[in-house]
PDB file of N, CA and C in Angstrom:
ATOM      1  N   MET U   1       8.889   9.657   2.004  1.00 77.00           N
ATOM      2  CA  MET U   1       8.857   8.513   2.858  1.00 77.00           C
ATOM      3  C   MET U   1       7.495   8.376   3.476  1.00 77.00           C
ATOM      4  N   LYS U   2       7.052   7.145   3.506  1.00 78.00           N
ATOM      5  CA  LYS U   2       5.738   6.920   4.078  1.00 78.00           C
ATOM      6  C   LYS U   2       5.751   5.670   4.941  1.00 78.00           C
ATOM      7  N   TYR U   3       4.990   5.716   6.003  1.00 80.00           N
ATOM      8  CA  TYR U   3       4.728   4.534   6.793  1.00 80.00           C
ATOM      9  C   TYR U   3       3.578   3.797   6.133  1.00 80.00           C
ATOM     10  N   VAL U   4       3.627   2.485   6.184  1.00 84.00           N
ATOM     11  CA  VAL U   4       2.565   1.679   5.587  1.00 84.00           C
ATOM     12  C   VAL U   4       1.950   0.817   6.671  1.00 84.00           C
ATOM     13  N   GLU U   5       0.632   0.871   6.764  1.00 85.00           N
ATOM     14  CA  GLU U   5      -0.090  -0.008   7.670  1.00 85.00           C
ATOM     15  C   GLU U   5      -0.924  -0.945   6.813  1.00 85.00           C
ATOM     16  N   LYS U   6      -0.782  -2.224   7.051  1.00 85.00           N
ATOM     17  CA  LYS U   6      -1.523  -3.215   6.268  1.00 85.00           C
ATOM     18  C   LYS U   6      -2.647  -3.782   7.114  1.00 85.00           C
ATOM     19  N   LYS U   7      -3.842  -3.815   6.524  1.00 86.00           N
ATOM     20  CA  LYS U   7      -4.996  -4.399   7.195  1.00 86.00           C
ATOM     21  C   LYS U   7      -5.548  -5.498   6.302  1.00 86.00           C
ATOM     22  N   VAL U   8      -5.842  -6.631   6.892  1.00 85.00           N
ATOM     23  CA  VAL U   8      -6.369  -7.766   6.131  1.00 85.00           C
ATOM     24  C   VAL U   8      -7.775  -7.434   5.669  1.00 85.00           C
ATOM     25  N   SER U   9      -8.004  -7.587   4.356  1.00 85.00           N
ATOM     26  CA  SER U   9      -9.344  -7.300   3.834  1.00 85.00           C
ATOM     27  C   SER U   9     -10.047  -8.551   3.324  1.00 85.00           C
ATOM     28  N   ASP U  10      -9.294  -9.641   3.106  1.00 86.00           N
ATOM     29  CA  ASP U  10      -9.940 -10.864   2.623  1.00 86.00           C
ATOM     30  C   ASP U  10      -9.126 -12.081   3.059  1.00 86.00           C
ATOM     31  N   TRP U  11      -9.817 -13.065   3.599  1.00 82.00           N
ATOM     32  CA  TRP U  11      -9.193 -14.303   4.072  1.00 82.00           C
ATOM     33  C   TRP U  11      -9.681 -15.485   3.252  1.00 82.00           C
ATOM     34  N   TYR U  12      -8.834 -16.486   3.118  1.00 83.00           N
ATOM     35  CA  TYR U  12      -9.266 -17.788   2.634  1.00 83.00           C
ATOM     36  C   TYR U  12      -9.512 -18.593   3.895  1.00 83.00           C
ATOM     37  N   THR U  13     -10.765 -18.711   4.283  1.00 78.00           N
ATOM     38  CA  THR U  13     -11.115 -19.189   5.622  1.00 78.00           C
ATOM     39  C   THR U  13     -10.749 -20.647   5.884  1.00 78.00           C
ATOM     40  N   SER U  14     -10.765 -21.501   4.886  1.00 81.00           N
ATOM     41  CA  SER U  14     -10.468 -22.917   5.119  1.00 81.00           C
ATOM     42  C   SER U  14      -9.044 -23.133   5.624  1.00 81.00           C
ATOM     43  N   PHE U  15      -8.107 -22.333   5.114  1.00 81.00           N
ATOM     44  CA  PHE U  15      -6.706 -22.507   5.493  1.00 81.00           C
ATOM     45  C   PHE U  15      -6.158 -21.327   6.294  1.00 81.00           C
ATOM     46  N   HIS U  16      -6.990 -20.354   6.602  1.00 80.00           N
ATOM     47  CA  HIS U  16      -6.580 -19.153   7.338  1.00 80.00           C
ATOM     48  C   HIS U  16      -5.441 -18.419   6.621  1.00 80.00           C
ATOM     49  N   LEU U  17      -5.576 -18.299   5.326  1.00 88.00           N
ATOM     50  CA  LEU U  17      -4.595 -17.580   4.525  1.00 88.00           C
ATOM     51  C   LEU U  17      -5.122 -16.199   4.174  1.00 88.00           C
ATOM     52  N   VAL U  18      -4.238 -15.235   4.206  1.00 86.00           N
ATOM     53  CA  VAL U  18      -4.601 -13.877   3.820  1.00 86.00           C
ATOM     54  C   VAL U  18      -4.559 -13.781   2.296  1.00 86.00           C
ATOM     55  N   LEU U  19      -5.641 -13.289   1.700  1.00 88.00           N
ATOM     56  CA  LEU U  19      -5.703 -13.118   0.253  1.00 88.00           C
ATOM     57  C   LEU U  19      -5.424 -11.683  -0.168  1.00 88.00           C
ATOM     58  N   LEU U  20      -5.952 -10.716   0.577  1.00 89.00           N
ATOM     59  CA  LEU U  20      -5.790  -9.309   0.212  1.00 89.00           C
ATOM     60  C   LEU U  20      -5.508  -8.463   1.449  1.00 89.00           C
ATOM     61  N   TYR U  21      -4.708  -7.453   1.219  1.00 88.00           N
ATOM     62  CA  TYR U  21      -4.444  -6.447   2.250  1.00 88.00           C
ATOM     63  C   TYR U  21      -4.906  -5.093   1.735  1.00 88.00           C
ATOM     64  N   ASP U  22      -5.468  -4.287   2.595  1.00 91.00           N
ATOM     65  CA  ASP U  22      -5.669  -2.874   2.308  1.00 91.00           C
ATOM     66  C   ASP U  22      -4.491  -2.147   2.925  1.00 91.00           C
ATOM     67  N   LYS U  23      -3.869  -1.283   2.158  1.00 90.00           N
ATOM     68  CA  LYS U  23      -2.708  -0.548   2.659  1.00 90.00           C
ATOM     69  C   LYS U  23      -3.087   0.901   2.906  1.00 90.00           C
ATOM     70  N   VAL U  24      -2.693   1.398   4.066  1.00 89.00           N
ATOM     71  CA  VAL U  24      -2.933   2.785   4.434  1.00 89.00           C
ATOM     72  C   VAL U  24      -1.567   3.453   4.552  1.00 89.00           C
ATOM     73  N   TYR U  25      -1.357   4.528   3.785  1.00 88.00           N
ATOM     74  CA  TYR U  25      -0.089   5.236   3.782  1.00 88.00           C
ATOM     75  C   TYR U  25      -0.225   6.561   4.520  1.00 88.00           C
ATOM     76  N   GLU U  26       0.780   6.895   5.316  1.00 87.00           N
ATOM     77  CA  GLU U  26       0.831   8.215   5.939  1.00 87.00           C
ATOM     78  C   GLU U  26       2.278   8.693   5.902  1.00 87.00           C
ATOM     79  N   PRO U  27       2.495   9.983   5.721  1.00 84.00           N
ATOM     80  CA  PRO U  27       3.864  10.507   5.637  1.00 84.00           C
ATOM     81  C   PRO U  27       4.649  10.220   6.908  1.00 84.00           C
ATOM     82  N   ALA U  28       5.900   9.844   6.736  1.00 81.00           N
ATOM     83  CA  ALA U  28       6.783   9.628   7.879  1.00 81.00           C
ATOM     84  C   ALA U  28       7.049  10.972   8.544  1.00 81.00           C
ATOM     85  N   LYS U  29       6.975  10.995   9.863  1.00 83.00           N
ATOM     86  CA  LYS U  29       7.107  12.259  10.588  1.00 83.00           C
ATOM     87  C   LYS U  29       8.483  12.440  11.212  1.00 83.00           C
ATOM     88  N   GLY U  30       9.312  11.452  11.163  1.00 84.00           N
ATOM     89  CA  GLY U  30      10.645  11.581  11.729  1.00 84.00           C
ATOM     90  C   GLY U  30      11.358  10.253  11.786  1.00 84.00           C
ATOM     91  N   GLY U  31      12.666  10.320  11.752  1.00 87.00           N
ATOM     92  CA  GLY U  31      13.456   9.107  11.818  1.00 87.00           C
ATOM     93  C   GLY U  31      14.866   9.368  11.327  1.00 87.00           C
ATOM     94  N   LYS U  32      15.611   8.295  11.215  1.00 92.00           N
ATOM     95  CA  LYS U  32      16.975   8.370  10.718  1.00 92.00           C
ATOM     96  C   LYS U  32      17.151   7.299   9.652  1.00 92.00           C
ATOM     97  N   LEU U  33      18.023   7.585   8.698  1.00 92.00           N
ATOM     98  CA  LEU U  33      18.343   6.595   7.687  1.00 92.00           C
ATOM     99  C   LEU U  33      19.710   6.891   7.102  1.00 92.00           C
ATOM    100  N   ARG U  34      20.298   5.890   6.503  1.00 96.00           N
ATOM    101  CA  ARG U  34      21.580   6.042   5.818  1.00 96.00           C
ATOM    102  C   ARG U  34      21.350   5.685   4.357  1.00 96.00           C
ATOM    103  N   ILE U  35      21.781   6.572   3.475  1.00 96.00           N
ATOM    104  CA  ILE U  35      21.677   6.348   2.033  1.00 96.00           C
ATOM    105  C   ILE U  35      23.069   6.008   1.528  1.00 96.00           C
ATOM    106  N   TYR U  36      23.223   4.812   0.984  1.00 97.00           N
ATOM    107  CA  TYR U  36      24.497   4.387   0.421  1.00 97.00           C
ATOM    108  C   TYR U  36      24.569   4.806  -1.039  1.00 97.00           C
ATOM    109  N   LEU U  37      25.735   5.319  -1.443  1.00 96.00           N
ATOM    110  CA  LEU U  37      25.912   5.835  -2.798  1.00 96.00           C
ATOM    111  C   LEU U  37      27.168   5.249  -3.433  1.00 96.00           C
ATOM    112  N   SER U  38      27.131   5.145  -4.766  1.00 95.00           N
ATOM    113  CA  SER U  38      28.296   4.661  -5.504  1.00 95.00           C
ATOM    114  C   SER U  38      28.405   5.441  -6.813  1.00 95.00           C
ATOM    115  N   PRO U  39      29.565   5.404  -7.454  1.00 94.00           N
ATOM    116  CA  PRO U  39      29.732   6.103  -8.729  1.00 94.00           C
ATOM    117  C   PRO U  39      28.815   5.553  -9.827  1.00 94.00           C
ATOM    118  N   GLU U  40      28.361   4.316  -9.678  1.00 93.00           N
ATOM    119  CA  GLU U  40      27.419   3.752 -10.658  1.00 93.00           C
ATOM    120  C   GLU U  40      26.026   4.370 -10.522  1.00 93.00           C
ATOM    121  N   LEU U  41      25.701   4.870  -9.343  1.00 92.00           N
ATOM    122  CA  LEU U  41      24.384   5.462  -9.099  1.00 92.00           C
ATOM    123  C   LEU U  41      24.331   6.940  -9.459  1.00 92.00           C
ATOM    124  N   LEU U  42      25.409   7.667  -9.152  1.00 93.00           N
ATOM    125  CA  LEU U  42      25.437   9.096  -9.442  1.00 93.00           C
ATOM    126  C   LEU U  42      26.880   9.584  -9.491  1.00 93.00           C
ATOM    127  N   ASP U  43      27.049  10.775  -9.997  1.00 95.00           N
ATOM    128  CA  ASP U  43      28.373  11.389 -10.114  1.00 95.00           C
ATOM    129  C   ASP U  43      28.760  11.987  -8.761  1.00 95.00           C
ATOM    130  N   LEU U  44      29.724  11.349  -8.086  1.00 94.00           N
ATOM    131  CA  LEU U  44      30.125  11.799  -6.754  1.00 94.00           C
ATOM    132  C   LEU U  44      30.936  13.088  -6.769  1.00 94.00           C
ATOM    133  N   SER U  45      31.294  13.571  -7.967  1.00 95.00           N
ATOM    134  CA  SER U  45      32.032  14.839  -8.043  1.00 95.00           C
ATOM    135  C   SER U  45      31.089  16.040  -8.080  1.00 95.00           C
ATOM    136  N   LYS U  46      29.786  15.786  -8.103  1.00 96.00           N
ATOM    137  CA  LYS U  46      28.781  16.865  -8.113  1.00 96.00           C
ATOM    138  C   LYS U  46      28.023  16.878  -6.788  1.00 96.00           C
ATOM    139  N   PRO U  47      27.452  18.026  -6.426  1.00 97.00           N
ATOM    140  CA  PRO U  47      26.667  18.099  -5.179  1.00 97.00           C
ATOM    141  C   PRO U  47      25.437  17.192  -5.235  1.00 97.00           C
ATOM    142  N   VAL U  48      25.058  16.692  -4.077  1.00 96.00           N
ATOM    143  CA  VAL U  48      23.902  15.803  -3.945  1.00 96.00           C
ATOM    144  C   VAL U  48      22.843  16.523  -3.113  1.00 96.00           C
ATOM    145  N   ARG U  49      21.606  16.365  -3.527  1.00 96.00           N
ATOM    146  CA  ARG U  49      20.489  16.949  -2.785  1.00 96.00           C
ATOM    147  C   ARG U  49      19.496  15.838  -2.483  1.00 96.00           C
ATOM    148  N   VAL U  50      19.064  15.746  -1.222  1.00 95.00           N
ATOM    149  CA  VAL U  50      18.121  14.713  -0.799  1.00 95.00           C
ATOM    150  C   VAL U  50      16.858  15.381  -0.289  1.00 95.00           C
ATOM    151  N   LEU U  51      15.718  14.938  -0.801  1.00 92.00           N
ATOM    152  CA  LEU U  51      14.415  15.429  -0.357  1.00 92.00           C
ATOM    153  C   LEU U  51      13.665  14.298   0.328  1.00 92.00           C
ATOM    154  N   VAL U  52      13.032  14.596   1.449  1.00 88.00           N
ATOM    155  CA  VAL U  52      12.159  13.653   2.136  1.00 88.00           C
ATOM    156  C   VAL U  52      10.808  14.336   2.283  1.00 88.00           C
ATOM    157  N   ASN U  53       9.789  13.726   1.705  1.00 84.00           N
ATOM    158  CA  ASN U  53       8.427  14.285   1.725  1.00 84.00           C
ATOM    159  C   ASN U  53       8.403  15.725   1.223  1.00 84.00           C
ATOM    160  N   GLY U  54       9.198  16.011   0.183  1.00 86.00           N
ATOM    161  CA  GLY U  54       9.199  17.338  -0.424  1.00 86.00           C
ATOM    162  C   GLY U  54      10.073  18.362   0.269  1.00 86.00           C
ATOM    163  N   GLN U  55      10.698  18.016   1.386  1.00 89.00           N
ATOM    164  CA  GLN U  55      11.560  18.955   2.102  1.00 89.00           C
ATOM    165  C   GLN U  55      13.015  18.527   1.963  1.00 89.00           C
ATOM    166  N   GLN U  56      13.864  19.498   1.697  1.00 94.00           N
ATOM    167  CA  GLN U  56      15.281  19.223   1.546  1.00 94.00           C
ATOM    168  C   GLN U  56      15.900  18.917   2.902  1.00 94.00           C
ATOM    169  N   VAL U  57      16.521  17.749   3.009  1.00 93.00           N
ATOM    170  CA  VAL U  57      17.150  17.356   4.270  1.00 93.00           C
ATOM    171  C   VAL U  57      18.669  17.253   4.143  1.00 93.00           C
ATOM    172  N   TYR U  58      19.181  17.309   2.907  1.00 95.00           N
ATOM    173  CA  TYR U  58      20.628  17.283   2.712  1.00 95.00           C
ATOM    174  C   TYR U  58      20.957  17.947   1.390  1.00 95.00           C
ATOM    175  N   SER U  59      22.024  18.722   1.397  1.00 97.00           N
ATOM    176  CA  SER U  59      22.549  19.319   0.177  1.00 97.00           C
ATOM    177  C   SER U  59      24.046  19.507   0.365  1.00 97.00           C
ATOM    178  N   GLY U  60      24.815  18.949  -0.542  1.00 97.00           N
ATOM    179  CA  GLY U  60      26.262  19.115  -0.439  1.00 97.00           C
ATOM    180  C   GLY U  60      27.018  18.029  -1.167  1.00 97.00           C
ATOM    181  N   MET U  61      28.316  18.094  -1.018  1.00 96.00           N
ATOM    182  CA  MET U  61      29.194  17.111  -1.637  1.00 96.00           C
ATOM    183  C   MET U  61      29.256  15.859  -0.751  1.00 96.00           C
ATOM    184  N   VAL U  62      29.454  14.733  -1.402  1.00 95.00           N
ATOM    185  CA  VAL U  62      29.594  13.463  -0.696  1.00 95.00           C
ATOM    186  C   VAL U  62      30.996  12.935  -0.980  1.00 95.00           C
ATOM    187  N   LYS U  63      31.712  12.581   0.073  1.00 93.00           N
ATOM    188  CA  LYS U  63      33.073  12.066  -0.081  1.00 93.00           C
ATOM    189  C   LYS U  63      33.087  10.551   0.077  1.00 93.00           C
ATOM    190  N   ALA U  64      33.859   9.912  -0.784  1.00 94.00           N
ATOM    191  CA  ALA U  64      34.068   8.471  -0.649  1.00 94.00           C
ATOM    192  C   ALA U  64      34.981   8.225   0.551  1.00 94.00           C
ATOM    193  N   ASP U  65      34.731   7.123   1.247  1.00 95.00           N
ATOM    194  CA  ASP U  65      35.500   6.803   2.442  1.00 95.00           C
ATOM    195  C   ASP U  65      35.595   5.276   2.558  1.00 95.00           C
ATOM    196  N   TRP U  66      36.770   4.791   2.935  1.00 96.00           N
ATOM    197  CA  TRP U  66      36.964   3.348   3.083  1.00 96.00           C
ATOM    198  C   TRP U  66      36.008   2.755   4.111  1.00 96.00           C
ATOM    199  N   SER U  67      35.668   3.512   5.127  1.00 96.00           N
ATOM    200  CA  SER U  67      34.791   2.976   6.171  1.00 96.00           C
ATOM    201  C   SER U  67      33.414   2.610   5.616  1.00 96.00           C
ATOM    202  N   HIS U  68      32.937   3.368   4.625  1.00 96.00           N
ATOM    203  CA  HIS U  68      31.643   3.044   4.009  1.00 96.00           C
ATOM    204  C   HIS U  68      31.743   1.771   3.179  1.00 96.00           C
ATOM    205  N   LEU U  69      32.875   1.572   2.499  1.00 94.00           N
ATOM    206  CA  LEU U  69      33.081   0.326   1.755  1.00 94.00           C
ATOM    207  C   LEU U  69      33.079  -0.874   2.692  1.00 94.00           C
ATOM    208  N   VAL U  70      33.808  -0.757   3.785  1.00 95.00           N
ATOM    209  CA  VAL U  70      33.888  -1.858   4.749  1.00 95.00           C
ATOM    210  C   VAL U  70      32.517  -2.132   5.363  1.00 95.00           C
ATOM    211  N   GLU U  71      31.811  -1.074   5.747  1.00 95.00           N
ATOM    212  CA  GLU U  71      30.496  -1.256   6.368  1.00 95.00           C
ATOM    213  C   GLU U  71      29.495  -1.878   5.405  1.00 95.00           C
ATOM    214  N   SER U  72      29.463  -1.402   4.158  1.00 95.00           N
ATOM    215  CA  SER U  72      28.515  -1.966   3.194  1.00 95.00           C
ATOM    216  C   SER U  72      28.854  -3.425   2.885  1.00 95.00           C
ATOM    217  N   CYS U  73      30.128  -3.759   2.878  1.00 93.00           N
ATOM    218  CA  CYS U  73      30.541  -5.150   2.658  1.00 93.00           C
ATOM    219  C   CYS U  73      30.060  -6.034   3.806  1.00 93.00           C
ATOM    220  N   SER U  74      30.252  -5.585   5.033  1.00 94.00           N
ATOM    221  CA  SER U  74      29.840  -6.389   6.184  1.00 94.00           C
ATOM    222  C   SER U  74      28.318  -6.415   6.364  1.00 94.00           C
ATOM    223  N   ARG U  75      27.643  -5.368   5.949  1.00 94.00           N
ATOM    224  CA  ARG U  75      26.187  -5.307   6.113  1.00 94.00           C
ATOM    225  C   ARG U  75      25.446  -6.151   5.075  1.00 94.00           C
ATOM    226  N   PHE U  76      25.875  -6.083   3.807  1.00 94.00           N
ATOM    227  CA  PHE U  76      25.129  -6.734   2.733  1.00 94.00           C
ATOM    228  C   PHE U  76      25.710  -8.079   2.302  1.00 94.00           C
ATOM    229  N   PHE U  77      26.973  -8.389   2.628  1.00 94.00           N
ATOM    230  CA  PHE U  77      27.623  -9.645   2.233  1.00 94.00           C
ATOM    231  C   PHE U  77      27.487  -9.916   0.731  1.00 94.00           C
ATOM    232  N   ASP U  78      27.592  -8.866  -0.057  1.00 93.00           N
ATOM    233  CA  ASP U  78      27.389  -8.998  -1.498  1.00 93.00           C
ATOM    234  C   ASP U  78      28.444  -8.161  -2.225  1.00 93.00           C
ATOM    235  N   PRO U  79      29.320  -8.779  -3.019  1.00 90.00           N
ATOM    236  CA  PRO U  79      30.357  -8.012  -3.710  1.00 90.00           C
ATOM    237  C   PRO U  79      29.807  -7.045  -4.757  1.00 90.00           C
ATOM    238  N   GLU U  80      28.565  -7.197  -5.141  1.00 91.00           N
ATOM    239  CA  GLU U  80      27.934  -6.280  -6.093  1.00 91.00           C
ATOM    240  C   GLU U  80      27.320  -5.069  -5.400  1.00 91.00           C
ATOM    241  N   ARG U  81      27.282  -5.094  -4.077  1.00 93.00           N
ATOM    242  CA  ARG U  81      26.688  -3.987  -3.302  1.00 93.00           C
ATOM    243  C   ARG U  81      27.727  -3.336  -2.408  1.00 93.00           C
ATOM    244  N   LEU U  82      28.805  -2.856  -3.008  1.00 94.00           N
ATOM    245  CA  LEU U  82      29.836  -2.124  -2.279  1.00 94.00           C
ATOM    246  C   LEU U  82      29.637  -0.640  -2.531  1.00 94.00           C
ATOM    247  N   PHE U  83      29.542   0.125  -1.473  1.00 97.00           N
ATOM    248  CA  PHE U  83      29.255   1.552  -1.586  1.00 97.00           C
ATOM    249  C   PHE U  83      30.369   2.360  -0.929  1.00 97.00           C
ATOM    250  N   PRO U  84      31.066   3.174  -1.703  1.00 96.00           N
ATOM    251  CA  PRO U  84      32.157   3.966  -1.144  1.00 96.00           C
ATOM    252  C   PRO U  84      31.708   5.251  -0.434  1.00 96.00           C
ATOM    253  N   ALA U  85      30.442   5.587  -0.543  1.00 97.00           N
ATOM    254  CA  ALA U  85      29.954   6.834   0.078  1.00 97.00           C
ATOM    255  C   ALA U  85      28.597   6.583   0.717  1.00 97.00           C
ATOM    256  N   ALA U  86      28.275   7.389   1.727  1.00 97.00           N
ATOM    257  CA  ALA U  86      26.982   7.276   2.403  1.00 97.00           C
ATOM    258  C   ALA U  86      26.622   8.625   3.004  1.00 97.00           C
ATOM    259  N   ILE U  87      25.322   8.850   3.147  1.00 96.00           N
ATOM    260  CA  ILE U  87      24.800  10.054   3.775  1.00 96.00           C
ATOM    261  C   ILE U  87      23.890   9.622   4.914  1.00 96.00           C
ATOM    262  N   ASP U  88      24.121  10.162   6.105  1.00 95.00           N
ATOM    263  CA  ASP U  88      23.223   9.916   7.235  1.00 95.00           C
ATOM    264  C   ASP U  88      22.210  11.055   7.286  1.00 95.00           C
ATOM    265  N   ILE U  89      20.941  10.682   7.324  1.00 93.00           N
ATOM    266  CA  ILE U  89      19.836  11.639   7.284  1.00 93.00           C
ATOM    267  C   ILE U  89      19.020  11.515   8.559  1.00 93.00           C
ATOM    268  N   ALA U  90      18.710  12.624   9.177  1.00 90.00           N
ATOM    269  CA  ALA U  90      17.737  12.680  10.269  1.00 90.00           C
ATOM    270  C   ALA U  90      16.639  13.635   9.810  1.00 90.00           C
ATOM    271  N   TYR U  91      15.412  13.171   9.805  1.00 84.00           N
ATOM    272  CA  TYR U  91      14.310  14.004   9.313  1.00 84.00           C
ATOM    273  C   TYR U  91      13.201  14.097  10.333  1.00 84.00           C
TER     274      TYR U  91
END
């Protein structure tokens, strides 16, 4: 995971439009995130391992739960993005 800082490097001066950005990346030093998982993405019957910036932050089995299906439905409003499992990560 990386934070991205964008700096304008070139403008189209007549219309004040940005033409180019220089991007500066630095490793994320901490935060929280939720990773949504489905059987189409990986085999939920096997252990899952999550690495953030090369360090293991989660290892174990992931259980499907109706609450994750309901939450992903309400969050994404997309029937193609239903996720029966999720992992909460703090790094």
